[in-house]
mmCIF file with all atom_site columns, C-alpha atoms in Angstrom:
data_model
loop_
_atom_site.group_PDB
_atom_site.id
_atom_site.type_symbol
_atom_site.label_atom_id
_atom_site.label_alt_id
_atom_site.label_comp_id
_atom_site.label_asym_id
_atom_site.label_entity_id
_atom_site.label_seq_id
_atom_site.pdbx_PDB_ins_code
_atom_site.Cartn_x
_atom_site.Cartn_y
_atom_site.Cartn_z
_atom_site.occupancy
_atom_site.B_iso_or_equiv
_atom_site.pdbx_formal_charge
_atom_site.auth_seq_id
_atom_site.auth_comp_id
_atom_site.auth_asym_id
_atom_site.auth_atom_id
_atom_site.pdbx_PDB_model_num
ATOM 1   C CA . MET A 1 1   ? 76.507 -15.029 6.865  1.00 41.00 ? 1   MET A CA 1
ATOM 2   C CA . SER A 1 2   ? 79.527 -15.945 4.753  1.00 40.00 ? 2   SER A CA 1
ATOM 3   C CA . ASP A 1 3   ? 80.205 -19.451 3.504  1.00 41.00 ? 3   ASP A CA 1
ATOM 4   C CA . THR A 1 4   ? 83.263 -19.855 5.722  1.00 41.00 ? 4   THR A CA 1
ATOM 5   C CA . HIS A 1 5   ? 83.145 -22.175 8.687  1.00 41.00 ? 5   HIS A CA 1
ATOM 6   C CA . ASP A 1 6   ? 85.235 -20.062 11.030 1.00 46.00 ? 6   ASP A CA 1
ATOM 7   C CA . GLU A 1 7   ? 84.818 -21.165 14.652 1.00 45.00 ? 7   GLU A CA 1
ATOM 8   C CA . ASP A 1 8   ? 85.020 -17.520 15.730 1.00 48.00 ? 8   ASP A CA 1
ATOM 9   C CA . ALA A 1 9   ? 82.304 -16.405 13.338 1.00 52.00 ? 9   ALA A CA 1
ATOM 10  C CA . VAL A 1 10  ? 79.533 -14.395 14.925 1.00 50.00 ? 10  VAL A CA 1
ATOM 11  C CA . PRO A 1 11  ? 76.112 -14.696 13.336 1.00 52.00 ? 11  PRO A CA 1
ATOM 12  C CA . ALA A 1 12  ? 75.048 -11.627 11.402 1.00 54.00 ? 12  ALA A CA 1
ATOM 13  C CA . ALA A 1 13  ? 71.972 -9.726  12.478 1.00 51.00 ? 13  ALA A CA 1
ATOM 14  C CA . GLY A 1 14  ? 68.870 -11.821 12.100 1.00 51.00 ? 14  GLY A CA 1
ATOM 15  C CA . GLU A 1 15  ? 70.699 -15.157 11.863 1.00 54.00 ? 15  GLU A CA 1
ATOM 16  C CA . PRO A 1 16  ? 69.971 -17.853 14.435 1.00 51.00 ? 16  PRO A CA 1
ATOM 17  C CA . HIS A 1 17  ? 72.343 -18.196 17.352 1.00 55.00 ? 17  HIS A CA 1
ATOM 18  C CA . SER A 1 18  ? 72.023 -21.936 17.833 1.00 59.00 ? 18  SER A CA 1
ATOM 19  C CA . GLY A 1 19  ? 75.182 -23.257 19.393 1.00 69.00 ? 19  GLY A CA 1
ATOM 20  C CA . ALA A 1 20  ? 76.223 -19.684 20.092 1.00 67.00 ? 20  ALA A CA 1
ATOM 21  C CA . PRO A 1 21  ? 79.247 -19.165 22.306 1.00 77.00 ? 21  PRO A CA 1
ATOM 22  C CA . GLU A 1 22  ? 79.039 -18.013 25.892 1.00 93.00 ? 22  GLU A CA 1
ATOM 23  C CA . PRO A 1 23  ? 78.226 -14.287 26.267 1.00 91.00 ? 23  PRO A CA 1
ATOM 24  C CA . VAL A 1 24  ? 81.800 -13.342 27.257 1.00 91.00 ? 24  VAL A CA 1
ATOM 25  C CA . GLU A 1 25  ? 83.261 -15.123 24.257 1.00 93.00 ? 25  GLU A CA 1
ATOM 26  C CA . ARG A 1 26  ? 80.584 -13.643 22.013 1.00 93.00 ? 26  ARG A CA 1
ATOM 27  C CA . LEU A 1 27  ? 81.505 -10.167 23.224 1.00 93.00 ? 27  LEU A CA 1
ATOM 28  C CA . HIS A 1 28  ? 85.163 -10.801 22.379 1.00 92.00 ? 28  HIS A CA 1
ATOM 29  C CA . GLN A 1 29  ? 84.173 -12.209 18.973 1.00 94.00 ? 29  GLN A CA 1
ATOM 30  C CA . LEU A 1 30  ? 82.142 -9.102  18.219 1.00 95.00 ? 30  LEU A CA 1
ATOM 31  C CA . GLN A 1 31  ? 85.057 -6.929  19.312 1.00 94.00 ? 31  GLN A CA 1
ATOM 32  C CA . ARG A 1 32  ? 87.360 -8.815  16.913 1.00 94.00 ? 32  ARG A CA 1
ATOM 33  C CA . ARG A 1 33  ? 84.745 -8.525  14.166 1.00 96.00 ? 33  ARG A CA 1
ATOM 34  C CA . LEU A 1 34  ? 84.647 -4.734  14.645 1.00 96.00 ? 34  LEU A CA 1
ATOM 35  C CA . ALA A 1 35  ? 88.452 -4.566  14.487 1.00 94.00 ? 35  ALA A CA 1
ATOM 36  C CA . GLU A 1 36  ? 88.486 -6.669  11.318 1.00 95.00 ? 36  GLU A CA 1
ATOM 37  C CA . PHE A 1 37  ? 85.746 -4.514  9.779  1.00 96.00 ? 37  PHE A CA 1
ATOM 38  C CA . ALA A 1 38  ? 87.785 -1.351  10.393 1.00 95.00 ? 38  ALA A CA 1
ATOM 39  C CA . ALA A 1 39  ? 91.044 -2.960  9.253  1.00 96.00 ? 39  ALA A CA 1
ATOM 40  C CA . ALA A 1 40  ? 89.514 -4.193  5.990  1.00 97.00 ? 40  ALA A CA 1
ATOM 41  C CA . ARG A 1 41  ? 88.560 -0.597  5.196  1.00 97.00 ? 41  ARG A CA 1
ATOM 42  C CA . GLY A 1 42  ? 91.838 0.960   6.311  1.00 97.00 ? 42  GLY A CA 1
ATOM 43  C CA . TRP A 1 43  ? 90.188 2.920   9.104  1.00 96.00 ? 43  TRP A CA 1
ATOM 44  C CA . GLN A 1 44  ? 92.803 2.232   11.819 1.00 93.00 ? 44  GLN A CA 1
ATOM 45  C CA . PRO A 1 45  ? 94.543 5.626   11.369 1.00 95.00 ? 45  PRO A CA 1
ATOM 46  C CA . TYR A 1 46  ? 91.252 7.297   12.266 1.00 96.00 ? 46  TYR A CA 1
ATOM 47  C CA . HIS A 1 47  ? 90.510 5.036   15.224 1.00 96.00 ? 47  HIS A CA 1
ATOM 48  C CA . THR A 1 48  ? 92.556 6.986   17.749 1.00 97.00 ? 48  THR A CA 1
ATOM 49  C CA . PRO A 1 49  ? 91.447 7.106   21.381 1.00 98.00 ? 49  PRO A CA 1
ATOM 50  C CA . LYS A 1 50  ? 90.359 10.735  20.929 1.00 98.00 ? 50  LYS A CA 1
ATOM 51  C CA . ASN A 1 51  ? 88.335 10.075  17.778 1.00 98.00 ? 51  ASN A CA 1
ATOM 52  C CA . LEU A 1 52  ? 86.679 6.993   19.237 1.00 98.00 ? 52  LEU A CA 1
ATOM 53  C CA . ALA A 1 53  ? 85.827 8.829   22.478 1.00 98.00 ? 53  ALA A CA 1
ATOM 54  C CA . VAL A 1 54  ? 84.263 11.651  20.457 1.00 98.00 ? 54  VAL A CA 1
ATOM 55  C CA . ALA A 1 55  ? 82.309 9.201   18.285 1.00 98.00 ? 55  ALA A CA 1
ATOM 56  C CA . LEU A 1 56  ? 81.139 7.378   21.417 1.00 98.00 ? 56  LEU A CA 1
ATOM 57  C CA . SER A 1 57  ? 79.920 10.669  22.870 1.00 98.00 ? 57  SER A CA 1
ATOM 58  C CA . VAL A 1 58  ? 78.066 11.556  19.666 1.00 98.00 ? 58  VAL A CA 1
ATOM 59  C CA . GLU A 1 59  ? 76.331 8.180   19.547 1.00 98.00 ? 59  GLU A CA 1
ATOM 60  C CA . ALA A 1 60  ? 75.393 8.425   23.241 1.00 98.00 ? 60  ALA A CA 1
ATOM 61  C CA . ALA A 1 61  ? 73.902 11.854  22.494 1.00 98.00 ? 61  ALA A CA 1
ATOM 62  C CA . GLU A 1 62  ? 71.868 10.331  19.656 1.00 98.00 ? 62  GLU A CA 1
ATOM 63  C CA . LEU A 1 63  ? 70.495 7.802   22.158 1.00 98.00 ? 63  LEU A CA 1
ATOM 64  C CA . VAL A 1 64  ? 69.647 10.617  24.581 1.00 98.00 ? 64  VAL A CA 1
ATOM 65  C CA . GLU A 1 65  ? 67.911 12.506  21.770 1.00 97.00 ? 65  GLU A CA 1
ATOM 66  C CA . ILE A 1 66  ? 65.316 9.734   21.472 1.00 97.00 ? 66  ILE A CA 1
ATOM 67  C CA . PHE A 1 67  ? 64.279 10.334  25.092 1.00 97.00 ? 67  PHE A CA 1
ATOM 68  C CA . GLN A 1 68  ? 64.807 14.095  25.222 1.00 97.00 ? 68  GLN A CA 1
ATOM 69  C CA . TRP A 1 69  ? 61.197 15.279  25.400 1.00 97.00 ? 69  TRP A CA 1
ATOM 70  C CA . LEU A 1 70  ? 59.517 12.132  26.698 1.00 97.00 ? 70  LEU A CA 1
ATOM 71  C CA . THR A 1 71  ? 57.919 11.929  30.096 1.00 97.00 ? 71  THR A CA 1
ATOM 72  C CA . PRO A 1 72  ? 59.258 9.249   32.447 1.00 97.00 ? 72  PRO A CA 1
ATOM 73  C CA . GLU A 1 73  ? 56.143 7.193   31.657 1.00 97.00 ? 73  GLU A CA 1
ATOM 74  C CA . GLN A 1 74  ? 56.640 7.549   27.883 1.00 97.00 ? 74  GLN A CA 1
ATOM 75  C CA . SER A 1 75  ? 60.324 6.664   28.163 1.00 97.00 ? 75  SER A CA 1
ATOM 76  C CA . ALA A 1 76  ? 59.455 3.457   30.024 1.00 97.00 ? 76  ALA A CA 1
ATOM 77  C CA . LYS A 1 77  ? 57.296 2.391   27.049 1.00 97.00 ? 77  LYS A CA 1
ATOM 78  C CA . VAL A 1 78  ? 59.683 3.329   24.243 1.00 97.00 ? 78  VAL A CA 1
ATOM 79  C CA . MET A 1 79  ? 60.379 -0.305  23.330 1.00 98.00 ? 79  MET A CA 1
ATOM 80  C CA . GLU A 1 80  ? 56.665 -1.011  22.789 1.00 97.00 ? 80  GLU A CA 1
ATOM 81  C CA . LYS A 1 81  ? 56.608 0.834   19.457 1.00 96.00 ? 81  LYS A CA 1
ATOM 82  C CA . PRO A 1 82  ? 58.571 -0.894  16.674 1.00 96.00 ? 82  PRO A CA 1
ATOM 83  C CA . GLU A 1 83  ? 59.902 2.355   15.185 1.00 95.00 ? 83  GLU A CA 1
ATOM 84  C CA . SER A 1 84  ? 61.263 3.754   18.439 1.00 96.00 ? 84  SER A CA 1
ATOM 85  C CA . ALA A 1 85  ? 62.447 0.304   19.576 1.00 97.00 ? 85  ALA A CA 1
ATOM 86  C CA . HIS A 1 86  ? 64.459 -0.003  16.359 1.00 98.00 ? 86  HIS A CA 1
ATOM 87  C CA . ARG A 1 87  ? 65.989 3.457   16.854 1.00 97.00 ? 87  ARG A CA 1
ATOM 88  C CA . VAL A 1 88  ? 66.940 2.661   20.459 1.00 98.00 ? 88  VAL A CA 1
ATOM 89  C CA . ALA A 1 89  ? 68.480 -0.676  19.483 1.00 98.00 ? 89  ALA A CA 1
ATOM 90  C CA . ASP A 1 90  ? 70.479 0.958   16.668 1.00 98.00 ? 90  ASP A CA 1
ATOM 91  C CA . GLU A 1 91  ? 71.855 3.668   18.943 1.00 98.00 ? 91  GLU A CA 1
ATOM 92  C CA . VAL A 1 92  ? 72.668 1.173   21.694 1.00 98.00 ? 92  VAL A CA 1
ATOM 93  C CA . ALA A 1 93  ? 74.557 -0.873  19.103 1.00 98.00 ? 93  ALA A CA 1
ATOM 94  C CA . ASP A 1 94  ? 76.455 2.225   17.938 1.00 98.00 ? 94  ASP A CA 1
ATOM 95  C CA . VAL A 1 95  ? 77.393 3.159   21.512 1.00 98.00 ? 95  VAL A CA 1
ATOM 96  C CA . LEU A 1 96  ? 78.577 -0.368  22.278 1.00 97.00 ? 96  LEU A CA 1
ATOM 97  C CA . ALA A 1 97  ? 80.477 -0.647  19.000 1.00 97.00 ? 97  ALA A CA 1
ATOM 98  C CA . TYR A 1 98  ? 82.431 2.538   19.661 1.00 98.00 ? 98  TYR A CA 1
ATOM 99  C CA . LEU A 1 99  ? 83.019 1.577   23.298 1.00 98.00 ? 99  LEU A CA 1
ATOM 100 C CA . LEU A 1 100 ? 84.394 -1.822  22.262 1.00 97.00 ? 100 LEU A CA 1
ATOM 101 C CA . GLN A 1 101 ? 86.611 -0.247  19.601 1.00 96.00 ? 101 GLN A CA 1
ATOM 102 C CA . PHE A 1 102 ? 87.848 2.339   22.129 1.00 97.00 ? 102 PHE A CA 1
ATOM 103 C CA . CYS A 1 103 ? 88.703 -0.443  24.587 1.00 96.00 ? 103 CYS A CA 1
ATOM 104 C CA . GLU A 1 104 ? 90.418 -2.451  21.855 1.00 94.00 ? 104 GLU A CA 1
ATOM 105 C CA . VAL A 1 105 ? 92.667 0.479   20.886 1.00 95.00 ? 105 VAL A CA 1
ATOM 106 C CA . LEU A 1 106 ? 93.634 1.200   24.502 1.00 97.00 ? 106 LEU A CA 1
ATOM 107 C CA . GLY A 1 107 ? 93.896 -2.423  25.629 1.00 96.00 ? 107 GLY A CA 1
ATOM 108 C CA . VAL A 1 108 ? 91.105 -2.119  28.213 1.00 97.00 ? 108 VAL A CA 1
ATOM 109 C CA . ASP A 1 109 ? 89.254 -5.336  29.015 1.00 95.00 ? 109 ASP A CA 1
ATOM 110 C CA . VAL A 1 110 ? 85.734 -3.936  29.198 1.00 95.00 ? 110 VAL A CA 1
ATOM 111 C CA . LEU A 1 111 ? 84.407 -6.755  31.387 1.00 95.00 ? 111 LEU A CA 1
ATOM 112 C CA . ASP A 1 112 ? 87.310 -6.546  33.855 1.00 96.00 ? 112 ASP A CA 1
ATOM 113 C CA . ALA A 1 113 ? 86.924 -2.763  34.007 1.00 97.00 ? 113 ALA A CA 1
ATOM 114 C CA . LEU A 1 114 ? 83.194 -3.084  34.683 1.00 97.00 ? 114 LEU A CA 1
ATOM 115 C CA . ALA A 1 115 ? 83.684 -5.740  37.361 1.00 97.00 ? 115 ALA A CA 1
ATOM 116 C CA . ALA A 1 116 ? 86.293 -3.586  39.110 1.00 98.00 ? 116 ALA A CA 1
ATOM 117 C CA . LYS A 1 117 ? 84.017 -0.540  38.963 1.00 98.00 ? 117 LYS A CA 1
ATOM 118 C CA . ILE A 1 118 ? 81.078 -2.470  40.435 1.00 97.00 ? 118 ILE A CA 1
ATOM 119 C CA . GLU A 1 119 ? 83.323 -3.689  43.266 1.00 97.00 ? 119 GLU A CA 1
ATOM 120 C CA . ARG A 1 120 ? 84.489 -0.129  44.002 1.00 97.00 ? 120 ARG A CA 1
ATOM 121 C CA . ASN A 1 121 ? 80.886 1.112   43.968 1.00 97.00 ? 121 ASN A CA 1
ATOM 122 C CA . GLU A 1 122 ? 79.783 -1.660  46.331 1.00 96.00 ? 122 GLU A CA 1
ATOM 123 C CA . LEU A 1 123 ? 82.419 -0.461  48.789 1.00 96.00 ? 123 LEU A CA 1
ATOM 124 C CA . ARG A 1 124 ? 81.656 3.204   48.180 1.00 96.00 ? 124 ARG A CA 1
ATOM 125 C CA . PHE A 1 125 ? 77.886 2.771   48.473 1.00 95.00 ? 125 PHE A CA 1
ATOM 126 C CA . PRO A 1 126 ? 77.213 0.007   51.000 1.00 94.00 ? 126 PRO A CA 1
ATOM 127 C CA . VAL A 1 127 ? 73.650 -1.173  51.462 1.00 93.00 ? 127 VAL A CA 1
ATOM 128 C CA . ALA A 1 128 ? 72.090 1.063   54.078 1.00 86.00 ? 128 ALA A CA 1
ATOM 129 C CA . GLU A 1 129 ? 69.952 -0.204  56.879 1.00 67.00 ? 129 GLU A CA 1
ATOM 130 C CA . THR A 1 130 ? 67.424 2.595   56.323 1.00 61.00 ? 130 THR A CA 1
ATOM 131 C CA . PRO A 1 131 ? 66.184 3.633   52.893 1.00 61.00 ? 131 PRO A CA 1
ATOM 132 C CA . THR A 1 132 ? 66.579 7.346   53.684 1.00 60.00 ? 132 THR A CA 1
ATOM 133 C CA . SER A 1 133 ? 70.335 6.996   53.988 1.00 55.00 ? 133 SER A CA 1
ATOM 134 C CA . ASN A 1 134 ? 70.736 5.739   50.403 1.00 58.00 ? 134 ASN A CA 1
ATOM 135 C CA . ARG A 1 135 ? 72.176 8.552   48.332 1.00 64.00 ? 135 ARG A CA 1
ATOM 136 C CA . HIS A 1 136 ? 73.262 8.597   44.757 1.00 66.00 ? 136 HIS A CA 1
ATOM 137 C CA . SER A 1 137 ? 76.741 9.884   43.880 1.00 63.00 ? 137 SER A CA 1
ATOM 138 C CA . SER A 1 138 ? 75.183 13.010  42.329 1.00 63.00 ? 138 SER A CA 1
ATOM 139 C CA . GLU A 1 139 ? 73.800 14.118  45.707 1.00 57.00 ? 139 GLU A CA 1
#
């Protein structure tokens, strides 16, 4: 990590997280770090909602590609092999990075949006008294 002693600094990959901030604050710090990374390289003109949504979709597809031909049993064990675990972690990071940048550009608080969506889903899909009445939204 750099030699600065910035209170908002987020440890780089592989650095210890002793005294790390709460998860919500860490998420916001990472979001700021992504914005600063893009700004330092002059990428803001390219970080439009459309471009970020497309990039997010591409990265999600790269995550799907890892699982494309695996059986359900193989997919459940993908994190047991270092090579595939590394690929999954990288793609998850890419998806999250683009999602956070997308939210930053549009002013969406990702945690508030998720909490609101969970609340709507809890109302939409109440816990059923019998297991056979539980249906997924795709049914």
